[in-house]
PDB file of C-alpha atoms in Angstrom:
ATOM      1  CA  UNK A 150      -4.085  21.858  10.878  1.00  0.00           C
ATOM      2  CA  UNK A 151      -1.918  21.041   7.890  1.00  0.00           C
ATOM      3  CA  UNK A 152      -3.363  19.284   4.857  1.00  0.00           C
ATOM      4  CA  UNK A 153      -2.271  15.675   4.565  1.00  0.00           C
ATOM      5  CA  UNK A 154      -3.221  12.955   2.078  1.00  0.00           C
ATOM      6  CA  UNK A 155      -4.231   9.669   3.679  1.00  0.00           C
ATOM      7  CA  UNK A 156      -4.459   6.402   1.760  1.00  0.00           C
ATOM      8  CA  UNK A 157      -6.176   3.415   3.350  1.00  0.00           C
ATOM      9  CA  UNK A 158      -4.753  -0.005   2.518  1.00  0.00           C
ATOM     10  CA  UNK A 159      -7.901  -2.131   2.168  1.00  0.00           C
ATOM     11  CA  UNK A 160      -8.475  -5.787   1.328  1.00  0.00           C
ATOM     12  CA  UNK A 161     -12.272  -5.945   1.542  1.00  0.00           C
ATOM     13  CA  UNK A 162     -15.388  -4.091   0.438  1.00  0.00           C
ATOM     14  CA  UNK A 163     -16.091  -3.251   4.082  1.00  0.00           C
ATOM     15  CA  UNK A 164     -12.661  -1.637   4.307  1.00  0.00           C
ATOM     16  CA  UNK A 165     -13.309   0.395   1.168  1.00  0.00           C
ATOM     17  CA  UNK A 166     -16.621   1.672   2.524  1.00  0.00           C
ATOM     18  CA  UNK A 167     -14.919   2.554   5.821  1.00  0.00           C
ATOM     19  CA  UNK A 168     -12.317   4.497   3.823  1.00  0.00           C
ATOM     20  CA  UNK A 169     -15.093   6.475   2.176  1.00  0.00           C
ATOM     21  CA  UNK A 170     -16.966   7.146   5.398  1.00  0.00           C
ATOM     22  CA  UNK A 171     -13.805   7.874   7.399  1.00  0.00           C
ATOM     23  CA  UNK A 172     -12.513  10.586   5.070  1.00  0.00           C
ATOM     24  CA  UNK A 173      -9.615   8.785   3.390  1.00  0.00           C
ATOM     25  CA  UNK A 174      -8.349  10.391   0.190  1.00  0.00           C
ATOM     26  CA  UNK A 175      -7.756   7.181  -1.730  1.00  0.00           C
ATOM     27  CA  UNK A 176      -7.532   3.412  -1.396  1.00  0.00           C
ATOM     28  CA  UNK A 177      -4.713   1.002  -2.065  1.00  0.00           C
ATOM     29  CA  UNK A 178      -6.589  -2.197  -2.877  1.00  0.00           C
ATOM     30  CA  UNK A 179      -5.071  -5.612  -2.306  1.00  0.00           C
ATOM     31  CA  UNK A 180      -5.792  -8.989  -0.796  1.00  0.00           C
ATOM     32  CA  UNK A 181      -3.671 -11.129   1.514  1.00  0.00           C
ATOM     33  CA  UNK A 182      -2.347  -8.517   3.919  1.00  0.00           C
ATOM     34  CA  UNK A 183      -1.010 -11.464   5.934  1.00  0.00           C
ATOM     35  CA  UNK A 184       1.391 -11.825   2.985  1.00  0.00           C
ATOM     36  CA  UNK A 185       1.993  -8.039   2.921  1.00  0.00           C
ATOM     37  CA  UNK A 186      -0.469  -7.734   0.053  1.00  0.00           C
ATOM     38  CA  UNK A 187      -1.314  -9.577  -3.168  1.00  0.00           C
ATOM     39  CA  UNK A 188      -3.135  -8.661  -6.389  1.00  0.00           C
ATOM     40  CA  UNK A 189      -6.900  -8.362  -5.781  1.00  0.00           C
ATOM     41  CA  UNK A 190      -9.545 -10.103  -7.900  1.00  0.00           C
ATOM     42  CA  UNK A 191     -11.281  -8.320 -10.759  1.00  0.00           C
ATOM     43  CA  UNK A 192     -14.596  -8.516  -8.862  1.00  0.00           C
ATOM     44  CA  UNK A 193     -13.076  -6.827  -5.810  1.00  0.00           C
ATOM     45  CA  UNK A 194     -11.555  -4.076  -7.958  1.00  0.00           C
ATOM     46  CA  UNK A 195     -14.894  -3.435  -9.686  1.00  0.00           C
ATOM     47  CA  UNK A 196     -16.891  -3.269  -6.460  1.00  0.00           C
ATOM     48  CA  UNK A 197     -14.275  -1.219  -4.609  1.00  0.00           C
ATOM     49  CA  UNK A 198     -14.428   1.441  -7.309  1.00  0.00           C
ATOM     50  CA  UNK A 199     -18.219   1.368  -7.493  1.00  0.00           C
ATOM     51  CA  UNK A 200     -18.960   1.311  -3.771  1.00  0.00           C
ATOM     52  CA  UNK A 201     -16.280   3.621  -2.390  1.00  0.00           C
ATOM     53  CA  UNK A 202     -16.374   6.482  -4.892  1.00  0.00           C
ATOM     54  CA  UNK A 203     -12.690   7.062  -4.063  1.00  0.00           C
ATOM     55  CA  UNK A 204      -9.630   6.778  -6.308  1.00  0.00           C
ATOM     56  CA  UNK A 205      -8.620   3.111  -6.114  1.00  0.00           C
ATOM     57  CA  UNK A 206      -4.971   2.183  -6.663  1.00  0.00           C
ATOM     58  CA  UNK A 207      -4.561  -1.516  -7.378  1.00  0.00           C
ATOM     59  CA  UNK A 208      -1.637  -3.569  -6.079  1.00  0.00           C
ATOM     60  CA  UNK A 209       0.221  -5.742  -8.590  1.00  0.00           C
ATOM     61  CA  UNK A 210       1.936  -8.547  -6.700  1.00  0.00           C
ATOM     62  CA  UNK A 211       1.507 -12.058  -8.103  1.00  0.00           C
ATOM     63  CA  UNK A 212       2.880 -13.856  -5.034  1.00  0.00           C
ATOM     64  CA  UNK A 213       4.301 -13.351  -1.568  1.00  0.00           C
ATOM     65  CA  UNK A 214       7.984 -13.395  -0.718  1.00  0.00           C
ATOM     66  CA  UNK A 215      10.659 -11.400  -2.525  1.00  0.00           C
ATOM     67  CA  UNK A 216      10.259  -8.892  -5.343  1.00  0.00           C
ATOM     68  CA  UNK A 217      12.498 -10.515  -7.963  1.00  0.00           C
ATOM     69  CA  UNK A 218      10.084 -11.846 -10.562  1.00  0.00           C
ATOM     70  CA  UNK A 219      10.398 -14.487 -13.244  1.00  0.00           C
ATOM     71  CA  UNK A 220       9.395 -13.799 -16.839  1.00  0.00           C
ATOM     72  CA  UNK A 221       6.101 -15.624 -16.275  1.00  0.00           C
ATOM     73  CA  UNK A 222       5.341 -13.632 -13.118  1.00  0.00           C
ATOM     74  CA  UNK A 223       6.164 -10.374 -14.860  1.00  0.00           C
ATOM     75  CA  UNK A 224       3.825 -11.329 -17.710  1.00  0.00           C
ATOM     76  CA  UNK A 225       1.030 -11.844 -15.167  1.00  0.00           C
ATOM     77  CA  UNK A 226       1.696  -8.374 -13.750  1.00  0.00           C
ATOM     78  CA  UNK A 227       1.342  -6.863 -17.208  1.00  0.00           C
ATOM     79  CA  UNK A 228      -1.995  -8.594 -17.801  1.00  0.00           C
ATOM     80  CA  UNK A 229      -3.343  -7.650 -14.357  1.00  0.00           C
ATOM     81  CA  UNK A 230      -2.279  -4.048 -14.935  1.00  0.00           C
ATOM     82  CA  UNK A 231      -4.246  -3.857 -18.183  1.00  0.00           C
ATOM     83  CA  UNK A 232      -7.307  -5.395 -16.536  1.00  0.00           C
ATOM     84  CA  UNK A 233      -7.123  -2.903 -13.657  1.00  0.00           C
ATOM     85  CA  UNK A 234      -7.028  -0.038 -16.175  1.00  0.00           C
ATOM     86  CA  UNK A 235     -10.055  -1.448 -17.995  1.00  0.00           C
ATOM     87  CA  UNK A 236     -11.971  -1.749 -14.726  1.00  0.00           C
ATOM     88  CA  UNK A 237     -11.423   1.925 -13.893  1.00  0.00           C
ATOM     89  CA  UNK A 238      -8.535   1.934 -11.420  1.00  0.00           C
ATOM     90  CA  UNK A 239      -7.080   5.374 -10.682  1.00  0.00           C
ATOM     91  CA  UNK A 240      -3.565   4.069 -10.113  1.00  0.00           C
ATOM     92  CA  UNK A 241      -1.249   1.092  -9.925  1.00  0.00           C
ATOM     93  CA  UNK A 242       0.993   0.001  -7.066  1.00  0.00           C
ATOM     94  CA  UNK A 243       4.019  -2.196  -7.787  1.00  0.00           C
ATOM     95  CA  UNK A 244       7.622  -2.915  -6.939  1.00  0.00           C
ATOM     96  CA  UNK A 245      10.263  -4.824  -8.903  1.00  0.00           C
ATOM     97  CA  UNK A 246      13.828  -5.447  -7.738  1.00  0.00           C
ATOM     98  CA  UNK A 247      16.891  -7.129  -9.183  1.00  0.00           C
ATOM     99  CA  UNK A 248      18.639  -9.980  -7.403  1.00  0.00           C
ATOM    100  CA  UNK A 249      21.409  -7.618  -6.240  1.00  0.00           C
ATOM    101  CA  UNK A 250      18.938  -5.467  -4.320  1.00  0.00           C
ATOM    102  CA  UNK A 251      18.704  -2.639  -6.815  1.00  0.00           C
ATOM    103  CA  UNK A 252      15.482  -1.330  -8.338  1.00  0.00           C
ATOM    104  CA  UNK A 253      14.729  -3.035 -11.654  1.00  0.00           C
ATOM    105  CA  UNK A 254      14.567   0.230 -13.568  1.00  0.00           C
ATOM    106  CA  UNK A 255      13.867  -1.196 -17.021  1.00  0.00           C
ATOM    107  CA  UNK A 256      11.014  -3.457 -15.980  1.00  0.00           C
ATOM    108  CA  UNK A 257       9.496  -0.743 -13.814  1.00  0.00           C
ATOM    109  CA  UNK A 258       9.708   1.745 -16.678  1.00  0.00           C
ATOM    110  CA  UNK A 259       7.875  -0.778 -18.872  1.00  0.00           C
ATOM    111  CA  UNK A 260       5.033  -1.066 -16.373  1.00  0.00           C
ATOM    112  CA  UNK A 261       4.846   2.708 -15.853  1.00  0.00           C
ATOM    113  CA  UNK A 262       4.519   3.183 -19.611  1.00  0.00           C
ATOM    114  CA  UNK A 263       1.853   0.475 -19.783  1.00  0.00           C
ATOM    115  CA  UNK A 264      -0.080   2.096 -16.921  1.00  0.00           C
ATOM    116  CA  UNK A 265      -0.069   5.607 -18.424  1.00  0.00           C
ATOM    117  CA  UNK A 266      -1.850   7.908 -17.842  1.00  0.00           C
ATOM    118  CA  UNK A 267      -2.512   6.333 -14.431  1.00  0.00           C
ATOM    119  CA  UNK A 268      -0.321   7.187 -11.456  1.00  0.00           C
ATOM    120  CA  UNK A 269       2.123   4.484 -10.357  1.00  0.00           C
ATOM    121  CA  UNK A 270       3.354   3.979  -6.802  1.00  0.00           C
ATOM    122  CA  UNK A 271       6.522   1.995  -6.116  1.00  0.00           C
ATOM    123  CA  UNK A 272       5.593   0.073  -2.983  1.00  0.00           C
ATOM    124  CA  UNK A 273       7.595  -1.153   0.012  1.00  0.00           C
ATOM    125  CA  UNK A 274       9.792  -3.387  -2.105  1.00  0.00           C
ATOM    126  CA  UNK A 275      11.739  -0.122  -1.900  1.00  0.00           C
ATOM    127  CA  UNK A 276      12.559  -0.886   1.745  1.00  0.00           C
ATOM    128  CA  UNK A 277      14.338  -4.085   0.673  1.00  0.00           C
ATOM    129  CA  UNK A 278      16.710  -2.223  -1.648  1.00  0.00           C
ATOM    130  CA  UNK A 279      20.443  -2.335  -0.927  1.00  0.00           C
ATOM    131  CA  UNK A 280      20.629   1.482  -0.661  1.00  0.00           C
ATOM    132  CA  UNK A 281      17.523   3.577  -0.077  1.00  0.00           C
ATOM    133  CA  UNK A 282      19.167   6.759  -1.340  1.00  0.00           C
ATOM    134  CA  UNK A 283      20.234   5.096  -4.602  1.00  0.00           C
ATOM    135  CA  UNK A 284      16.875   3.330  -4.885  1.00  0.00           C
ATOM    136  CA  UNK A 285      15.043   6.659  -4.628  1.00  0.00           C
ATOM    137  CA  UNK A 286      16.967   8.072  -7.590  1.00  0.00           C
ATOM    138  CA  UNK A 287      16.216   4.900  -9.559  1.00  0.00           C
ATOM    139  CA  UNK A 288      12.491   5.066  -8.770  1.00  0.00           C
ATOM    140  CA  UNK A 289      12.417   8.710  -9.837  1.00  0.00           C
ATOM    141  CA  UNK A 290      14.081   7.675 -13.114  1.00  0.00           C
ATOM    142  CA  UNK A 291      11.306   5.141 -13.784  1.00  0.00           C
ATOM    143  CA  UNK A 292       8.619   7.817 -13.877  1.00  0.00           C
ATOM    144  CA  UNK A 293       6.706   6.627 -10.809  1.00  0.00           C
ATOM    145  CA  UNK A 294       4.536   9.263  -9.138  1.00  0.00           C
ATOM    146  CA  UNK A 295       5.225   8.156  -5.583  1.00  0.00           C
ATOM    147  CA  UNK A 296       7.188   5.740  -3.436  1.00  0.00           C
ATOM    148  CA  UNK A 297       5.728   4.034  -0.377  1.00  0.00           C
ATOM    149  CA  UNK A 298       8.305   3.464   2.349  1.00  0.00           C
ATOM    150  CA  UNK A 299       8.847   2.977   6.058  1.00  0.00           C
ATOM    151  CA  UNK A 300      12.392   4.296   5.764  1.00  0.00           C
ATOM    152  CA  UNK A 301      13.774   0.764   5.653  1.00  0.00           C
ATOM    153  CA  UNK A 302      12.476  -0.070   9.135  1.00  0.00           C
ATOM    154  CA  UNK A 303       9.840  -2.529  10.305  1.00  0.00           C
ATOM    155  CA  UNK A 304       7.756   0.391  11.601  1.00  0.00           C
ATOM    156  CA  UNK A 305       7.562   3.983  10.378  1.00  0.00           C
ATOM    157  CA  UNK A 306       8.171   5.178  13.934  1.00  0.00           C
ATOM    158  CA  UNK A 307      11.638   3.575  13.796  1.00  0.00           C
ATOM    159  CA  UNK A 308      12.317   4.806  10.264  1.00  0.00           C
ATOM    160  CA  UNK A 309      11.184   8.396  10.797  1.00  0.00           C
ATOM    161  CA  UNK A 310      14.661   9.925  10.642  1.00  0.00           C
ATOM    162  CA  UNK A 311      15.474   8.157   7.368  1.00  0.00           C
ATOM    163  CA  UNK A 312      12.061   9.120   6.010  1.00  0.00           C
ATOM    164  CA  UNK A 313      12.857  12.767   6.712  1.00  0.00           C
ATOM    165  CA  UNK A 314      16.106  12.361   4.732  1.00  0.00           C
ATOM    166  CA  UNK A 315      14.219  10.786   1.828  1.00  0.00           C
ATOM    167  CA  UNK A 316      11.654  13.606   1.809  1.00  0.00           C
ATOM    168  CA  UNK A 317      14.511  16.126   1.583  1.00  0.00           C
ATOM    169  CA  UNK A 318      16.284  14.110  -1.110  1.00  0.00           C
ATOM    170  CA  UNK A 319      13.099  13.826  -3.175  1.00  0.00           C
ATOM    171  CA  UNK A 320      12.811  17.641  -3.173  1.00  0.00           C
ATOM    172  CA  UNK A 321       9.409  17.531  -4.827  1.00  0.00           C
ATOM    173  CA  UNK A 322      10.519  15.285  -7.696  1.00  0.00           C
ATOM    174  CA  UNK A 323       8.386  12.416  -6.377  1.00  0.00           C
ATOM    175  CA  UNK A 324       5.901  11.992  -3.534  1.00  0.00           C
ATOM    176  CA  UNK A 325       7.165  10.141  -0.469  1.00  0.00           C
ATOM    177  CA  UNK A 326       4.252   8.196   1.034  1.00  0.00           C
ATOM    178  CA  UNK A 327       4.978   7.191   4.624  1.00  0.00           C
ATOM    179  CA  UNK A 328       3.618   3.761   5.484  1.00  0.00           C
ATOM    180  CA  UNK A 329       4.401   0.518   7.241  1.00  0.00           C
ATOM    181  CA  UNK A 330       3.162  -0.141  10.770  1.00  0.00           C
ATOM    182  CA  UNK A 331       1.677   3.350  11.111  1.00  0.00           C
ATOM    183  CA  UNK A 332      -0.072   3.473  14.497  1.00  0.00           C
ATOM    184  CA  UNK A 333      -2.282   6.123  16.037  1.00  0.00           C
ATOM    185  CA  UNK A 334      -0.058   6.609  19.073  1.00  0.00           C
ATOM    186  CA  UNK A 335       2.963   7.395  16.862  1.00  0.00           C
ATOM    187  CA  UNK A 336       1.197   9.294  14.070  1.00  0.00           C
ATOM    188  CA  UNK A 337       1.784  12.859  15.272  1.00  0.00           C
ATOM    189  CA  UNK A 338       5.483  12.208  15.918  1.00  0.00           C
ATOM    190  CA  UNK A 339       5.950  10.536  12.535  1.00  0.00           C
ATOM    191  CA  UNK A 340       4.231  13.390  10.714  1.00  0.00           C
ATOM    192  CA  UNK A 341       6.285  16.044  12.502  1.00  0.00           C
ATOM    193  CA  UNK A 342       9.620  14.232  12.159  1.00  0.00           C
ATOM    194  CA  UNK A 343       9.296  13.270   8.509  1.00  0.00           C
ATOM    195  CA  UNK A 344       7.721  16.442   7.178  1.00  0.00           C
ATOM    196  CA  UNK A 345       5.780  14.230   4.760  1.00  0.00           C
ATOM    197  CA  UNK A 346       2.371  15.016   3.317  1.00  0.00           C
ATOM    198  CA  UNK A 347       1.339  11.549   2.097  1.00  0.00           C
ATOM    199  CA  UNK A 348       0.574   8.738   4.547  1.00  0.00           C
ATOM    200  CA  UNK A 349      -0.581   5.145   4.180  1.00  0.00           C
ATOM    201  CA  UNK A 350      -2.026   2.701   6.691  1.00  0.00           C
ATOM    202  CA  UNK A 351      -4.470  -0.150   7.174  1.00  0.00           C
ATOM    203  CA  UNK A 352      -5.912   1.107  10.500  1.00  0.00           C
ATOM    204  CA  UNK A 353      -7.249  -2.355  11.370  1.00  0.00           C
ATOM    205  CA  UNK A 354      -8.577  -3.931  14.545  1.00  0.00           C
ATOM    206  CA  UNK A 355      -8.194  -7.674  15.127  1.00  0.00           C
ATOM    207  CA  UNK A 356     -11.482  -8.976  16.482  1.00  0.00           C
ATOM    208  CA  UNK A 357     -13.316 -12.233  17.156  1.00  0.00           C
ATOM    209  CA  UNK A 358     -15.498 -13.161  14.195  1.00  0.00           C
ATOM    210  CA  UNK A 359     -19.224 -13.721  14.806  1.00  0.00           C
ATOM    211  CA  UNK A 360     -19.045 -17.423  13.978  1.00  0.00           C
ATOM    212  CA  UNK A 361     -21.599 -20.004  15.135  1.00  0.00           C
ATOM    213  CA  UNK A 362     -20.173 -22.032  18.012  1.00  0.00           C
ATOM    214  CA  UNK A 363     -21.213 -25.359  16.470  1.00  0.00           C
ATOM    215  CA  UNK A 364     -18.862 -24.817  13.551  1.00  0.00           C
ATOM    216  CA  UNK A 365     -15.740 -26.842  14.325  1.00  0.00           C
ATOM    217  CA  UNK A 366     -13.229 -24.339  12.965  1.00  0.00           C
ATOM    218  CA  UNK A 367     -10.346 -23.439  15.231  1.00  0.00           C
ATOM    219  CA  UNK A 368      -7.726 -20.936  14.053  1.00  0.00           C
ATOM    220  CA  UNK A 369      -6.542 -19.425  17.326  1.00  0.00           C
ATOM    221  CA  UNK A 370      -5.101 -20.974  20.462  1.00  0.00           C
ATOM    222  CA  UNK A 371      -8.169 -20.081  22.512  1.00  0.00           C
ATOM    223  CA  UNK A 372     -10.486 -21.568  19.891  1.00  0.00           C
ATOM    224  CA  UNK A 373     -11.715 -18.188  18.613  1.00  0.00           C
ATOM    225  CA  UNK A 374     -11.866 -17.333  14.923  1.00  0.00           C
ATOM    226  CA  UNK A 375     -10.268 -13.935  14.370  1.00  0.00           C
ATOM    227  CA  UNK A 376     -10.501 -11.406  11.572  1.00  0.00           C
ATOM    228  CA  UNK A 377      -9.444  -7.831  10.854  1.00  0.00           C
ATOM    229  CA  UNK A 378     -12.023  -5.023  10.741  1.00  0.00           C
ATOM    230  CA  UNK A 379     -11.741  -1.355   9.773  1.00  0.00           C
ATOM    231  CA  UNK A 380     -13.888   1.424  11.239  1.00  0.00           C
ATOM    232  CA  UNK A 381     -14.492   4.945   9.903  1.00  0.00           C
ATOM    233  CA  UNK A 382     -13.924   6.505  13.328  1.00  0.00           C
ATOM    234  CA  UNK A 383     -10.433   4.989  13.503  1.00  0.00           C
ATOM    235  CA  UNK A 384      -9.591   6.448  10.094  1.00  0.00           C
ATOM    236  CA  UNK A 385     -10.819   9.872  11.216  1.00  0.00           C
ATOM    237  CA  UNK A 386      -8.701   9.619  14.365  1.00  0.00           C
ATOM    238  CA  UNK A 387      -5.611   8.731  12.310  1.00  0.00           C
ATOM    239  CA  UNK A 388      -6.147  11.611   9.901  1.00  0.00           C
ATOM    240  CA  UNK A 389      -6.644  13.975  12.835  1.00  0.00           C
ATOM    241  CA  UNK A 390      -3.426  12.871  14.502  1.00  0.00           C
ATOM    242  CA  UNK A 391      -1.413  13.201  11.287  1.00  0.00           C
ATOM    243  CA  UNK A 392      -2.877  16.655  10.591  1.00  0.00           C
ATOM    244  CA  UNK A 393      -2.309  18.118  14.059  1.00  0.00           C
TER     245      UNK A 393
END
């Protein structure tokens, strides 16, 4: 088995504990995965660090939608970054683009400097860049430690060939973390095709919530209330498939 690094994308304390018990190497902490991730609360950051015992990398994303931020939004990212450092985060996850689809190198450099000595990951805003090859060189120039990408595809299984190209282009100058729709049935193929070492996934199951029937809350067509759960055994299975 080859040694891989697996990061669980978690949005709850239960997910963080599952990451610990399932053998994950680190946690990317966020909320609002239905929005592809938003900045978590200070309380969630504190408890995730305390309860998991794993390195926790905190997402900085003040809103959903695109990754072109106003001056006010960028100011919020700076403040949240400093709070995450104070709370004991091991790393920061962010992504800032310009309106023309290029990486916003200057703003990203500013946040990397502010985060030091913490590691910084440039997240899947990268996949929205006009040119992934050019974007990779720009992210390297910002001083980020890693870039999270699906190879520009909706799912890593579809972007595996591009991911392999990015791994070769990076040539050890930055870590390529493969993530975005990573599924157990595709994991071994993705690992073999890309040649990557770092992987990222949420490994969630969508299940019916244990809600009292008398509560008149309907969020699904069949009347069931659904939520996402994470289990340690699923994390172990994913790590096993990626390592095979």
